[in-house]
Rosetta silent file (secondary structure, phi, psi, omega in degrees, C-alpha in Angstrom):
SEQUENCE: XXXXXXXXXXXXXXXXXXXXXXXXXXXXXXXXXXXXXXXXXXXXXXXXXXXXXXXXXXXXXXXXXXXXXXXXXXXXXXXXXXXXXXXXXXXXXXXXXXXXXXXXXXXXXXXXXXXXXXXXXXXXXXXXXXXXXXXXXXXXXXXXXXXXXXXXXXXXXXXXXXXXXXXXXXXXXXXXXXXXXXXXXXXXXXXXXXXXXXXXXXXXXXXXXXXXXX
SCORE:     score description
SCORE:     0.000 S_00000001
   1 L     0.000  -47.277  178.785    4.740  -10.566  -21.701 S_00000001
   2 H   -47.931  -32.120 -172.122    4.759   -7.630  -23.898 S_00000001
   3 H  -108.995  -10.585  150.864    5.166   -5.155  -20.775 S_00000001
   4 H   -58.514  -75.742 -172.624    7.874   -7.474  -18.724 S_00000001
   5 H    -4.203  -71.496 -176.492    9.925   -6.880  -22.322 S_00000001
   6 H   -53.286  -24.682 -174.719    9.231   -3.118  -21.387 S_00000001
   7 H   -62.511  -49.514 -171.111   10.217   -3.427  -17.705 S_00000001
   8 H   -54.789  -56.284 -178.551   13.700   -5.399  -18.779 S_00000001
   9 H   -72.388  -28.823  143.331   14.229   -2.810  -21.047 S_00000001
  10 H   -75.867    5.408 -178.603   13.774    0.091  -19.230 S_00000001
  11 H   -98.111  -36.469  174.185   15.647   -1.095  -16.165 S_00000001
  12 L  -108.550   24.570  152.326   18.964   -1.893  -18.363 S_00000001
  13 L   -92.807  -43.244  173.022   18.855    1.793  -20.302 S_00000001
  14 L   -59.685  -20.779 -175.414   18.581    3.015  -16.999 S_00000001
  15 L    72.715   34.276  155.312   21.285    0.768  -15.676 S_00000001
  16 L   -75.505  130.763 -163.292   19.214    0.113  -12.392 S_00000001
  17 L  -114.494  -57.153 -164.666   20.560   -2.547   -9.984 S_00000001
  18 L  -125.261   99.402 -164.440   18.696   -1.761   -7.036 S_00000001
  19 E  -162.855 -162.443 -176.648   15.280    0.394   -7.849 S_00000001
  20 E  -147.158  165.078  164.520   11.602    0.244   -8.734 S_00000001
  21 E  -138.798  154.795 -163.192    9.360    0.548  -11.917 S_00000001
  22 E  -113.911  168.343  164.290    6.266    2.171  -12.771 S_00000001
  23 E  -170.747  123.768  171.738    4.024    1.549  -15.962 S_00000001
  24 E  -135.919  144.532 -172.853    0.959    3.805  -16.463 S_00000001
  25 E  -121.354   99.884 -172.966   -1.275    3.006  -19.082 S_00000001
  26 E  -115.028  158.496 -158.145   -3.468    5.937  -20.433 S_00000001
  27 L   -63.388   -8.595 -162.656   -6.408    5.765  -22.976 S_00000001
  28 L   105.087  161.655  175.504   -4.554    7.201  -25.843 S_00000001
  29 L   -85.478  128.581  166.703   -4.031   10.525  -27.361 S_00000001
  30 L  -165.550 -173.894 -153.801   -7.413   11.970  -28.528 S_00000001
  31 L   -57.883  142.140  163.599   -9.278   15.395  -28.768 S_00000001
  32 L   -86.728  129.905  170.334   -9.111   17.752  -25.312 S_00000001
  33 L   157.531 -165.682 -170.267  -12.489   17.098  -23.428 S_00000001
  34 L  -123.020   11.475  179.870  -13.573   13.794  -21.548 S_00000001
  35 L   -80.333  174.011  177.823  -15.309   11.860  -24.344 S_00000001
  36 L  -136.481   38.702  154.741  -13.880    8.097  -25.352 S_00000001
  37 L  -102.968  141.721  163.096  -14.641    8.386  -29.061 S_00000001
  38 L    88.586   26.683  151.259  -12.114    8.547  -31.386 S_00000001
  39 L   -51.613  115.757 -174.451   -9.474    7.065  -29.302 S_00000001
  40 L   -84.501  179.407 -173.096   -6.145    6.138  -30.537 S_00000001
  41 L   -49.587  126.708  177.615   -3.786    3.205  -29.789 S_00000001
  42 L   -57.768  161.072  175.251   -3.109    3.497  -25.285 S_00000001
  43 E  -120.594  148.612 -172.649    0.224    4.863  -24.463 S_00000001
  44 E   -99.697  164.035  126.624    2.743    2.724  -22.230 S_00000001
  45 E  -113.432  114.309  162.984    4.854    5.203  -19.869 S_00000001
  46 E   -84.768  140.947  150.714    7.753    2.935  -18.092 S_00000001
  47 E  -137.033  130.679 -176.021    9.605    4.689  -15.655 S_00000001
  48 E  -111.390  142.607  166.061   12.590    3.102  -13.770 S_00000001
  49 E  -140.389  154.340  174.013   14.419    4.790  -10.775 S_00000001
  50 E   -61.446  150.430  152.394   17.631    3.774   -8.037 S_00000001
  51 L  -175.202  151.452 -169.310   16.274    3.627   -5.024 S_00000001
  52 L  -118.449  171.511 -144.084   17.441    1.521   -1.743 S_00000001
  53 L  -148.749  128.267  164.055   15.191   -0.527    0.303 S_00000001
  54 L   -89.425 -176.522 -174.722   16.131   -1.362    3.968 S_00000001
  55 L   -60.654  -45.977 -170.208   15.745   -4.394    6.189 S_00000001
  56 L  -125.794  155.332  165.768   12.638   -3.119    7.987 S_00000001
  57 L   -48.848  162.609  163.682   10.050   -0.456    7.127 S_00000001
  58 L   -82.103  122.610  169.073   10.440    3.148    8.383 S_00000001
  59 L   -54.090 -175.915 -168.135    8.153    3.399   11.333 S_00000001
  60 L  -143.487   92.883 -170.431    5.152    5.300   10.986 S_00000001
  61 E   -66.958  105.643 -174.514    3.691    8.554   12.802 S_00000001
  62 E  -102.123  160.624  162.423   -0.138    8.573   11.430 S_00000001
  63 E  -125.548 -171.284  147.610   -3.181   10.937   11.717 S_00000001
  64 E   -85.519  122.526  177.208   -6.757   10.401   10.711 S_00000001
  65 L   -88.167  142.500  175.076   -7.307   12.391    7.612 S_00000001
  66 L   -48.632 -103.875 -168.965  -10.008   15.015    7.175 S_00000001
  67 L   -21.232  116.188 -172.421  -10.824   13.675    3.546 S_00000001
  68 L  -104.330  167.238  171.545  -12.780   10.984    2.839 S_00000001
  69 L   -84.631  140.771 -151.173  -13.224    8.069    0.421 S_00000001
  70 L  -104.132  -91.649  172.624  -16.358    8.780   -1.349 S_00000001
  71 L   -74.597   90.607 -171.411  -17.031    7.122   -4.576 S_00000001
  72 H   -66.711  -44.197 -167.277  -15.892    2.710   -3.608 S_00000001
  73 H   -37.961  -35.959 -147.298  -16.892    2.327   -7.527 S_00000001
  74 H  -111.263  -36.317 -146.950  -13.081    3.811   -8.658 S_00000001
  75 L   -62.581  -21.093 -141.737  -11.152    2.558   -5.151 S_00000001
  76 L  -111.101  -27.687  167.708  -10.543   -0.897   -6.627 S_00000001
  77 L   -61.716  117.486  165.301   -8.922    0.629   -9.902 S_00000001
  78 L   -61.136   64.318 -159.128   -5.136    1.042   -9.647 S_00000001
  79 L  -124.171  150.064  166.379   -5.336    4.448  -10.980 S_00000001
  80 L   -64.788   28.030  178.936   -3.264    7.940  -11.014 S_00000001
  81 L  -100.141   73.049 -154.662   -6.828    9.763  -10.073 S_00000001
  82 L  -136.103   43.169  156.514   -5.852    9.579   -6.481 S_00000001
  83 H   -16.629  -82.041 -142.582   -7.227   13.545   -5.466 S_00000001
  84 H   -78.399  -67.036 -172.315   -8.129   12.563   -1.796 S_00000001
  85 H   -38.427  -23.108  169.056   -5.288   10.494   -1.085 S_00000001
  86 H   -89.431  -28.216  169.965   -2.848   13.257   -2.494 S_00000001
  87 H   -64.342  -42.534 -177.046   -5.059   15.847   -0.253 S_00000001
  88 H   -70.895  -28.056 -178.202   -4.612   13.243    3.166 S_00000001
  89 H   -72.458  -38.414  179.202   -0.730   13.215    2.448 S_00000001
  90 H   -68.822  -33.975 -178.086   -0.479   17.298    2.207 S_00000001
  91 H   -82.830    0.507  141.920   -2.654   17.187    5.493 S_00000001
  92 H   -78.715  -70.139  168.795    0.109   14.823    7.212 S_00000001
  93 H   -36.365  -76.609 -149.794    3.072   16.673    5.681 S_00000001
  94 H   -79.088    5.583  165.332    1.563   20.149    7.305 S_00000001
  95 H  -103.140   -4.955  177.701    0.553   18.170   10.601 S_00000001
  96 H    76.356   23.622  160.717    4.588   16.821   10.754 S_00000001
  97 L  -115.555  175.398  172.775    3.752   13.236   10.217 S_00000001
  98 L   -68.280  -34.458 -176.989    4.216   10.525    7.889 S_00000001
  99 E  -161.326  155.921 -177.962    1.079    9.669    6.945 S_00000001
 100 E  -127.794  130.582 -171.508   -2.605    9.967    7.191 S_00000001
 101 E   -74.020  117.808  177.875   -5.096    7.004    7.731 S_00000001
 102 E   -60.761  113.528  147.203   -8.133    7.716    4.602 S_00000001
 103 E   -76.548  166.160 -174.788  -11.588    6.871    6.277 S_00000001
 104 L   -92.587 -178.263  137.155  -15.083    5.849    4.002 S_00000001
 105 L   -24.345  -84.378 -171.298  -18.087    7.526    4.096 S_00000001
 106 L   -68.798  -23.448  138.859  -19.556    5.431    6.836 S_00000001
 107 L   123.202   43.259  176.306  -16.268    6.457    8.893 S_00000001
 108 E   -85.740  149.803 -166.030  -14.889    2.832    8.400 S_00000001
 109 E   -75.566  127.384  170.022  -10.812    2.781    8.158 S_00000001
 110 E  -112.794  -68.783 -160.999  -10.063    2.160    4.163 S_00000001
 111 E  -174.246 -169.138 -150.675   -6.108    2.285    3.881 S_00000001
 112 E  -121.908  139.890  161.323   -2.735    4.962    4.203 S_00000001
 113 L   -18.459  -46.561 -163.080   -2.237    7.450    0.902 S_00000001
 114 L  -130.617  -29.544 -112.609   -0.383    4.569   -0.434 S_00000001
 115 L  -171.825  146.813  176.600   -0.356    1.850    1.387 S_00000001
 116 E   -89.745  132.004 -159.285   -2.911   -0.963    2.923 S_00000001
 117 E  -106.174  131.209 -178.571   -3.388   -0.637    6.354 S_00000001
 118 E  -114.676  144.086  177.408   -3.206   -3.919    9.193 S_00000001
 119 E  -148.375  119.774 -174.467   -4.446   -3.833   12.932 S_00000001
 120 E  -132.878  102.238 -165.836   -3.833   -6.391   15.773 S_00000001
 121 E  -121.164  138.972  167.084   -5.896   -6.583   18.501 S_00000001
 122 L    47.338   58.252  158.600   -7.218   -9.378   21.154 S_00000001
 123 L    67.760   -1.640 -175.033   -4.796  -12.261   19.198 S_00000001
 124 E  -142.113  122.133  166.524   -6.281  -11.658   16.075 S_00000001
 125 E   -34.705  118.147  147.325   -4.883   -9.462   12.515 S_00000001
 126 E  -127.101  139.964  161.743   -7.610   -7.347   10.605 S_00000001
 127 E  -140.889  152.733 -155.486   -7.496   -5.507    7.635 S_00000001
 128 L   -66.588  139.513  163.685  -10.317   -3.567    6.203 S_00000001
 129 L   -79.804  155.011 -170.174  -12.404   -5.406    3.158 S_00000001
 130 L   -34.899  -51.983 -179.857  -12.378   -4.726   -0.241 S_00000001
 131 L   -78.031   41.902  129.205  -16.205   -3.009   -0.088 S_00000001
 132 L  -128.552   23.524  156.386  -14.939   -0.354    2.091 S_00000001
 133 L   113.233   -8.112 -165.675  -12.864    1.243   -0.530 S_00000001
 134 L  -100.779  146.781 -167.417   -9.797   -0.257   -0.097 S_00000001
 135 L   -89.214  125.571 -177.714   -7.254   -1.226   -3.161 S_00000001
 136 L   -47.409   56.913  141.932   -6.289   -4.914   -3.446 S_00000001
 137 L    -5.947  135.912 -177.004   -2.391   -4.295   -2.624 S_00000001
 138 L   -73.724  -50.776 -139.807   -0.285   -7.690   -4.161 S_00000001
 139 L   -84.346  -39.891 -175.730    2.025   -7.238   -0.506 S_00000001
 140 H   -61.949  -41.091  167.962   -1.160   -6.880    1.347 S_00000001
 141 H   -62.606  -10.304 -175.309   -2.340  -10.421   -0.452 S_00000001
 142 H  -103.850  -33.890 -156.766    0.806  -11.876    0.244 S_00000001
 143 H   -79.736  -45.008  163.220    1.081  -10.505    3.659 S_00000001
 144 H   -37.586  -78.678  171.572   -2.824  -12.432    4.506 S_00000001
 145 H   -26.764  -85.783  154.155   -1.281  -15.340    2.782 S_00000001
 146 H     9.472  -70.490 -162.107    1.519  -15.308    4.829 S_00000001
 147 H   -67.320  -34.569  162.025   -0.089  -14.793    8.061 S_00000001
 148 H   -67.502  -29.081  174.772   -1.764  -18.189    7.632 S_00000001
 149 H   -75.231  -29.593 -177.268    1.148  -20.045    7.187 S_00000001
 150 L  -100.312   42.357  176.965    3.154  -18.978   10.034 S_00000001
 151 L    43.550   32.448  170.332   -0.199  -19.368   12.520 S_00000001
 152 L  -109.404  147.783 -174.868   -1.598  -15.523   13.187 S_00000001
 153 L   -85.836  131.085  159.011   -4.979  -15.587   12.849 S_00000001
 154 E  -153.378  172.750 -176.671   -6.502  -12.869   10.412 S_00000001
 155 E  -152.636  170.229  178.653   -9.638  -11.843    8.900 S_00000001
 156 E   -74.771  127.507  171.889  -11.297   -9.404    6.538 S_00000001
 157 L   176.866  147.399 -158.912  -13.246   -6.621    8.829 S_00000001
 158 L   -83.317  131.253  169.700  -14.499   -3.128    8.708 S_00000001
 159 L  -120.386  158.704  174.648  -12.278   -1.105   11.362 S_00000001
 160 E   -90.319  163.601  159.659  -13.513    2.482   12.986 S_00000001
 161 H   -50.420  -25.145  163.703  -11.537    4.955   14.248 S_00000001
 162 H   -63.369  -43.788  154.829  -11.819    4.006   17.816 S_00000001
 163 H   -34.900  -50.982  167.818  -10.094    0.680   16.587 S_00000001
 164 H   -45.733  -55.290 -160.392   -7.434    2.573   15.368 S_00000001
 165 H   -58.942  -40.504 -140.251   -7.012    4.467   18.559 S_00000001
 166 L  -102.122   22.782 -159.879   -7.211    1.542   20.822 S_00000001
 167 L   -91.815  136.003  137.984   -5.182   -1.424   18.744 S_00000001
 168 L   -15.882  -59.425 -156.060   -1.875   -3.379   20.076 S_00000001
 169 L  -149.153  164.748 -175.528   -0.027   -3.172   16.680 S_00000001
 170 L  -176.312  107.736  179.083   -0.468   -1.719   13.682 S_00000001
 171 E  -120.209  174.669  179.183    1.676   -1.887   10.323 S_00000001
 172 E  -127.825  114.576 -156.963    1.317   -0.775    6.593 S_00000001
 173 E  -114.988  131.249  153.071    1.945   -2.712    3.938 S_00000001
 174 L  -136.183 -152.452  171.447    2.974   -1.677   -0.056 S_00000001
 175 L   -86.231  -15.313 -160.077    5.536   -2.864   -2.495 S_00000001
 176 L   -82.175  -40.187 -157.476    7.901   -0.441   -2.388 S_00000001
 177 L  -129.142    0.657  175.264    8.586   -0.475    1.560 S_00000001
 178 L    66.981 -124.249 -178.130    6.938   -3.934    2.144 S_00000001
 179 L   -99.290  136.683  146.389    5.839   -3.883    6.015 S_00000001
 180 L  -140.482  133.331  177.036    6.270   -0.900    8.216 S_00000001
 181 E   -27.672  159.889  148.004    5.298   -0.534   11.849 S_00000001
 182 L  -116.273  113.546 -165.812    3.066    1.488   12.944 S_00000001
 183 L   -82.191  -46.446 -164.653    4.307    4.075   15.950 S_00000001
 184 E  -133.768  142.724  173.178    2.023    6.480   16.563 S_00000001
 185 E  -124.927  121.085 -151.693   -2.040    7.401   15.655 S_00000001
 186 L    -3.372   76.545 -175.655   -3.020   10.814   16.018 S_00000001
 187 L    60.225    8.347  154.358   -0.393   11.039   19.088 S_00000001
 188 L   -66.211   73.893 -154.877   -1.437    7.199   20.056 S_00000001
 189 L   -48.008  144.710  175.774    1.773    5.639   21.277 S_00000001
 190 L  -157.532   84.326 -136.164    1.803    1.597   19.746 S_00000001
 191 L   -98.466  -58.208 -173.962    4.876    0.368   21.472 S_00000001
 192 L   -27.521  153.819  165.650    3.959   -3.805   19.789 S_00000001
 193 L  -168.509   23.906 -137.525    5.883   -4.843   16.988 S_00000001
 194 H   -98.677  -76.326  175.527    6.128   -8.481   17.717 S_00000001
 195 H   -24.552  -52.971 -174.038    3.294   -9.599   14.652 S_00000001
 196 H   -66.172  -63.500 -171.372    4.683   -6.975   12.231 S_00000001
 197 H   -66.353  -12.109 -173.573    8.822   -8.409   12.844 S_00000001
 198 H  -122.625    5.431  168.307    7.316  -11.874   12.211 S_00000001
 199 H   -82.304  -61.206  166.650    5.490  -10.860    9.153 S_00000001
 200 H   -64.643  -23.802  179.518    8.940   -9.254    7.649 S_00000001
 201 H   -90.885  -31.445  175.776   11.055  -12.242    8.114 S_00000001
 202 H   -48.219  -78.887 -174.607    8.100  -14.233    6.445 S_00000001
 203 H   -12.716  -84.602 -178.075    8.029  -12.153    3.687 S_00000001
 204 H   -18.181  -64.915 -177.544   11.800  -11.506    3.306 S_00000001
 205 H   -82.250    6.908  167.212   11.874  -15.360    2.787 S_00000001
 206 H   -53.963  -51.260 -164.601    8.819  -15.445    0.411 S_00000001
 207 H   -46.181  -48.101 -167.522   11.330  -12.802   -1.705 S_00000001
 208 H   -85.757  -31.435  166.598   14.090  -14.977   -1.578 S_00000001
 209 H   -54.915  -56.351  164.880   12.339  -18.116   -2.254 S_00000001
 210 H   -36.604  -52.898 -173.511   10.520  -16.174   -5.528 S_00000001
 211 H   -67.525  -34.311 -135.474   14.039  -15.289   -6.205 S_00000001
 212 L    31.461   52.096  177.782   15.635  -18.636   -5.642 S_00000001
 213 L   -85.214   23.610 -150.711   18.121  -17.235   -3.443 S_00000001
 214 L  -128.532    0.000    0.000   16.800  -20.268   -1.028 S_00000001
C-alpha cells in the first residue's frame, strides 16, 4: 500500500496521463565495498515518465545473442544487475536489429533483453520454463492465462535455437509494449501473426475489464 501511495504520487507531480512507472528498491546507503553490515533504512526511487503505447506491438527483427545466461540463481530476481542482457541489446543495436534472443548455458532459449519470449509451432504455444533462467514477466502470466481461456493450447518447455529458427510465430511479451510479433530471427522471415493478434485483443480486454471500462 505504502508504494501504490508512492506511485499516485509521483504520477500527479509529474502530471502523467498516459506513461509508465518504475520503483527500484536498493539496500540502503552504507560504507563503499560489498558487505551487508551496517545497513541503513532501503531507499525507494519512483520514477514516472509520458510515454504512448500503441494498439499493437512494434514488430520485431531478432538475433541470437553471443552472451549467455550463466548464473539461473539471480534470473528470477527482478533486478537492475542485468550485465548480459545490456551486452545482448548493444550486440543487436550494432547488428541493426531490435533485439537479441539471451540463450542458457545448456543453449536453451531463456527470454529477449527485456522481454519474455513465446513460440508457436505444430498447434501448440511454448514458452521457456522458469529453471532455464527466465524472469516470471506479470504479461507473460497473464498472456498463459489468457491463452487458456480463448482455447490455444500452451505449455512450459525448454526451446533450442533450431526451434527458434524453424517456428510458425513468434511474439514477445512485457508490460510496457504488451505483445509484439515477432518478424524476423537472425534473417528468419515469420510471416504468422494469427496467435499473437488473438492474444492482443484478449489482453486489450483483460485491460479494460481490470479497468472497468467493460
Amino acid at each position: 500500500e505504502d508504494l501504490r501511495c508512492i506511485c499516485e504520487e509521483v504520477v500527479m507531480r509529474n502530471q502523467v496521463i498516459d506513461g509508465m512507472v518504475r520503483i527500484y528498491v536498493t539496500r540502503g546507503m552504507s560504507n563503499i565495498g560489498l558487505s551487508g553490515k551496517h545497513l541503513g533504512r532501503p531507499t525507494i526511487i519512483a520514477v514516472a515518465q509520458p510515454r504512448k503505447f500503441g494498439e499493437q506491438g512494434t514488430p520485431l527483427r531478432l538475433i541470437i545473442a553471443g552472451t549467455r545466461v550463466e548464473d539461473l540463481r539471480l534470473t528470477s530476481v527482478k533486478s537492475a544487475n542485468r550485465l548480459p542482457y545490456v551486452l545482448a541489446k548493444q550486440e543487436a543495436e550494432l547488428r541493426s536489429v531490435d533485439d537479441a534472443i539471451l540463450l542458457n548455458s545448456a543453449g536453451h532459449a531463456v527470454e529477449l533483453s527485456a522481454s519474455n519470449l513465446f513460440v508457436y509451432q505444430n498447434g501448440r504455444l511454448q514458452t521457456p520454463p522458469l529453471q532455464d533462467g527466465v524472469l516470471p514477466g506479470i504479461t507473460r502470466a497473464v498472456v498463459l492465462m489468457l491463452a487458456a481461456q480463448v482455447g490455444i493450447d500452451a505449455v512450459e518447455a525448454s526451446l533450442s535455437a533450431d526451434d527458434l529458427l524453424h517456428a510458425e510465430e513468434a511474439f514477445a511479451t512485457n508490460s510496457l509494449f504488451e505483445i509484439s510479433p515477432i518478424i524476423m530471427v537472425e534473417g528468419h522471415e515469420m510471416i504468422g501473426r494469427r496467435i499473437a493478434s488473438r492474444l492482443q485483443e484478449a489482453f486489450r480486454q483483460h485491460v479494460r475489464e481490470e479497468l472497468h471500462l467493460s
